[in-house]
Amino acid sequence: MTSRMIVFSDLDGTLLDHETYSFEPARPALDRLKREGHVLVLASSKTAAEIAPLRDAMGFSHCPAIVENGAGILAAGEGDKRDGPTRHDEIRQALSELPETLRKNFAGFSDWDVAEIATRTGLPLEQAEKAAQRRFSEPGIWSGSDDEREAFVTRLSQSGITGVRGGRFFTLSHGSTKATQMDAVMSMFSEDGAPAFVVALGDAPNDIPMLDKADLGIIIANPAHAGIAPMAGEATGAIVRSAKPGPEGWNEEMLRVLDTR
């Protein structure tokens, strides 16, 4: 090892198996990362309540995590409990101040009980309860027209809130992404002013900005979806692809990186 690495990793379909949600196949690489003093930053759409126990189980509670698709950061050592007002509370307040003609077309996690969240997300009830414990963003369903959505977002922008349409939900937040949060995390870890070597791993198109921002981006195979189209960095070796899917591919690729750094 020549220098400390900061490893940013997506979870579902990347470090967590698509079917079992287990990370155990990646345990050899995880243990070596920890033993050699590298930093692992979990970066996911999951909430702090979902990520905190996973981070603990992997052995990296001493590292920060990027939660709710970049809407916020879970500090190192911080648990899943929240104290005081949150950015999510600010979003709910802004929603409550909208005219009913705009508000009626958006239904979010805060409008649903845990059973409905489970139904809409496909999560087990226990996981749906954790997904409901939001600190930074509010996913939901938009039922109005495109013009009405534009008026909705324009009004919320006065409070610094943005709206982004994802594969399943229309999510409100204060605009940060996984990639923009990388800078905040990297600034926490510097050795004598020298930047650390940054690795990012992901399996889906929403991980592309994070992969591009890293010194080395690793696309993890996921046969459950179409995956990521060819990227420019693949021609130079700045982006590579795993042969194996999920945590098996994660383990193989990270051991290779550790052996060559």
GROMACS .gro file of N, CA and C in nm, residues 11-69:
model
  177
   11LEU      N    1  -2.474   0.027  -0.267
   11LEU     CA    2  -2.509  -0.092  -0.192
   11LEU      C    3  -2.589  -0.193  -0.276
   12ASP      N    4  -2.716  -0.167  -0.301
   12ASP     CA    5  -2.802  -0.266  -0.367
   12ASP      C    6  -2.749  -0.302  -0.505
   13GLY      N    7  -2.723  -0.431  -0.526
   13GLY     CA    8  -2.673  -0.479  -0.654
   13GLY      C    9  -2.524  -0.459  -0.673
   14THR      N   10  -2.460  -0.391  -0.578
   14THR     CA   11  -2.315  -0.366  -0.587
   14THR      C   12  -2.244  -0.438  -0.473
   15LEU      N   13  -2.254  -0.385  -0.352
   15LEU     CA   14  -2.194  -0.451  -0.235
   15LEU      C   15  -2.293  -0.547  -0.169
   16LEU      N   16  -2.422  -0.526  -0.195
   16LEU     CA   17  -2.525  -0.618  -0.145
   16LEU      C   18  -2.579  -0.702  -0.261
   17ASP      N   19  -2.590  -0.831  -0.239
   17ASP     CA   20  -2.643  -0.920  -0.342
   17ASP      C   21  -2.785  -0.880  -0.382
   18HIS      N   22  -2.814  -0.883  -0.511
   18HIS     CA   23  -2.944  -0.840  -0.562
   18HIS      C   24  -3.059  -0.921  -0.503
   19GLU      N   25  -3.036  -1.049  -0.478
   19GLU     CA   26  -3.143  -1.136  -0.429
   19GLU      C   27  -3.144  -1.150  -0.277
   20THR      N   28  -3.026  -1.172  -0.217
   20THR     CA   29  -3.020  -1.203  -0.074
   20THR      C   30  -2.990  -1.081   0.013
   21TYR      N   31  -2.942  -0.972  -0.046
   21TYR     CA   32  -2.900  -0.851   0.026
   21TYR      C   33  -2.784  -0.879   0.122
   22SER      N   34  -2.708  -0.985   0.097
   22SER     CA   35  -2.592  -1.019   0.180
   22SER      C   36  -2.466  -0.956   0.121
   23PHE      N   37  -2.374  -0.916   0.209
   23PHE     CA   38  -2.244  -0.866   0.164
   23PHE      C   39  -2.132  -0.964   0.197
   24GLU      N   40  -2.166  -1.081   0.253
   24GLU     CA   41  -2.065  -1.174   0.300
   24GLU      C   42  -1.964  -1.218   0.194
   25PRO      N   43  -2.003  -1.235   0.065
   25PRO     CA   44  -1.901  -1.271  -0.034
   25PRO      C   45  -1.789  -1.167  -0.047
   26ALA      N   46  -1.815  -1.044  -0.002
   26ALA     CA   47  -1.713  -0.939  -0.009
   26ALA      C   48  -1.633  -0.927   0.121
   27ARG      N   49  -1.656  -1.017   0.215
   27ARG     CA   50  -1.591  -1.005   0.345
   27ARG      C   51  -1.438  -1.005   0.338
   28PRO      N   52  -1.374  -1.088   0.253
   28PRO     CA   53  -1.227  -1.083   0.248
   28PRO      C   54  -1.174  -0.944   0.212
   29ALA      N   55  -1.232  -0.880   0.110
   29ALA     CA   56  -1.186  -0.746   0.071
   29ALA      C   57  -1.220  -0.643   0.177
   30LEU      N   58  -1.339  -0.654   0.238
   30LEU     CA   59  -1.378  -0.561   0.343
   30LEU      C   60  -1.281  -0.568   0.461
   31ASP      N   61  -1.248  -0.690   0.502
   31ASP     CA   62  -1.157  -0.707   0.615
   31ASP      C   63  -1.018  -0.651   0.583
   32ARG      N   64  -0.975  -0.672   0.460
   32ARG     CA   65  -0.843  -0.621   0.424
   32ARG      C   66  -0.842  -0.468   0.416
   33LEU      N   67  -0.947  -0.410   0.362
   33LEU     CA   68  -0.958  -0.264   0.360
   33LEU      C   69  -0.946  -0.207   0.500
   34LYS      N   70  -1.016  -0.268   0.593
   34LYS     CA   71  -1.012  -0.218   0.731
   34LYS      C   72  -0.875  -0.240   0.793
   35ARG      N   73  -0.818  -0.358   0.771
   35ARG     CA   74  -0.689  -0.391   0.831
   35ARG      C   75  -0.579  -0.296   0.782
   36GLU      N   76  -0.587  -0.255   0.656
   36GLU     CA   77  -0.484  -0.169   0.599
   36GLU      C   78  -0.513  -0.019   0.619
   37GLY      N   79  -0.624   0.011   0.684
   37GLY     CA   80  -0.651   0.149   0.721
   37GLY      C   81  -0.715   0.235   0.614
   38HIS      N   82  -0.780   0.172   0.516
   38HIS     CA   83  -0.849   0.248   0.412
   38HIS      C   84  -0.987   0.290   0.462
   39VAL      N   85  -1.050   0.377   0.388
   39VAL     CA   86  -1.181   0.432   0.425
   39VAL      C   87  -1.287   0.377   0.330
   40LEU      N   88  -1.395   0.327   0.385
   40LEU     CA   89  -1.508   0.281   0.304
   40LEU      C   90  -1.628   0.370   0.333
   41VAL      N   91  -1.678   0.434   0.229
   41VAL     CA   92  -1.794   0.523   0.240
   41VAL      C   93  -1.910   0.460   0.164
   42LEU      N   94  -2.009   0.412   0.236
   42LEU     CA   95  -2.128   0.357   0.172
   42LEU      C   96  -2.209   0.472   0.116
   43ALA      N   97  -2.254   0.458  -0.009
   43ALA     CA   98  -2.327   0.566  -0.077
   43ALA      C   99  -2.450   0.506  -0.142
   44SER      N  100  -2.567   0.538  -0.089
   44SER     CA  101  -2.687   0.466  -0.129
   44SER      C  102  -2.811   0.554  -0.118
   45SER      N  103  -2.919   0.506  -0.177
   45SER     CA  104  -3.049   0.571  -0.159
   45SER      C  105  -3.108   0.539  -0.023
   46LYS      N  106  -3.049   0.445   0.048
   46LYS     CA  107  -3.101   0.404   0.178
   46LYS      C  108  -3.089   0.518   0.281
   47THR      N  109  -3.172   0.511   0.383
   47THR     CA  110  -3.171   0.610   0.490
   47THR      C  111  -3.061   0.577   0.592
   48ALA      N  112  -3.036   0.672   0.682
   48ALA     CA  113  -2.941   0.648   0.790
   48ALA      C  114  -2.982   0.528   0.873
   49ALA      N  115  -3.112   0.512   0.896
   49ALA     CA  116  -3.162   0.400   0.976
   49ALA      C  117  -3.132   0.267   0.909
   50GLU      N  118  -3.128   0.265   0.776
   50GLU     CA  119  -3.096   0.143   0.703
   50GLU      C  120  -2.945   0.120   0.695
   51ILE      N  121  -2.869   0.228   0.676
   51ILE     CA  122  -2.726   0.215   0.652
   51ILE      C  123  -2.646   0.195   0.780
   52ALA      N  124  -2.685   0.259   0.889
   52ALA     CA  125  -2.605   0.251   1.013
   52ALA      C  126  -2.578   0.107   1.056
   53PRO      N  127  -2.679   0.019   1.063
   53PRO     CA  128  -2.649  -0.118   1.105
   53PRO      C  129  -2.565  -0.195   1.003
   54LEU      N  130  -2.582  -0.165   0.874
   54LEU     CA  131  -2.499  -0.230   0.772
   54LEU      C  132  -2.354  -0.186   0.787
   55ARG      N  133  -2.334  -0.057   0.808
   55ARG     CA  134  -2.199  -0.004   0.826
   55ARG      C  135  -2.132  -0.066   0.948
   56ASP      N  136  -2.207  -0.082   1.057
   56ASP     CA  137  -2.153  -0.145   1.177
   56ASP      C  138  -2.113  -0.290   1.149
   57ALA      N  139  -2.201  -0.364   1.079
   57ALA     CA  140  -2.177  -0.505   1.052
   57ALA      C  141  -2.055  -0.525   0.961
   58MET      N  142  -2.030  -0.429   0.874
   58MET     CA  143  -1.914  -0.439   0.785
   58MET      C  144  -1.784  -0.399   0.854
   59GLY      N  145  -1.796  -0.331   0.969
   59GLY     CA  146  -1.678  -0.290   1.044
   59GLY      C  147  -1.628  -0.152   1.011
   60PHE      N  148  -1.716  -0.066   0.956
   60PHE     CA  149  -1.671   0.067   0.915
   60PHE      C  150  -1.756   0.178   0.978
   61SER      N  151  -1.796   0.159   1.102
   61SER     CA  152  -1.873   0.262   1.171
   61SER      C  153  -1.790   0.388   1.195
   62HIS      N  154  -1.657   0.377   1.181
   62HIS     CA  155  -1.568   0.492   1.199
   62HIS      C  156  -1.560   0.578   1.073
   63CYS      N  157  -1.633   0.539   0.968
   63CYS     CA  158  -1.631   0.614   0.842
   63CYS      C  159  -1.767   0.679   0.818
   64PRO      N  160  -1.770   0.795   0.751
   64PRO     CA  161  -1.899   0.855   0.717
   64PRO      C  162  -1.968   0.775   0.607
   65ALA      N  163  -2.095   0.801   0.586
   65ALA     CA  164  -2.170   0.737   0.477
   65ALA      C  165  -2.256   0.842   0.409
   66ILE      N  166  -2.280   0.822   0.280
   66ILE     CA  167  -2.366   0.910   0.202
   66ILE      C  168  -2.503   0.844   0.193
   67VAL      N  169  -2.606   0.913   0.242
   67VAL     CA  170  -2.738   0.851   0.252
   67VAL      C  171  -2.841   0.923   0.164
   68GLU      N  172  -2.952   0.856   0.140
   68GLU     CA  173  -3.065   0.912   0.066
   68GLU      C  174  -3.022   0.971  -0.069
   69ASN      N  175  -2.942   0.889  -0.142
   69ASN     CA  176  -2.894   0.927  -0.275
   69ASN      C  177  -2.815   1.057  -0.278
   0.00000   0.00000   0.00000
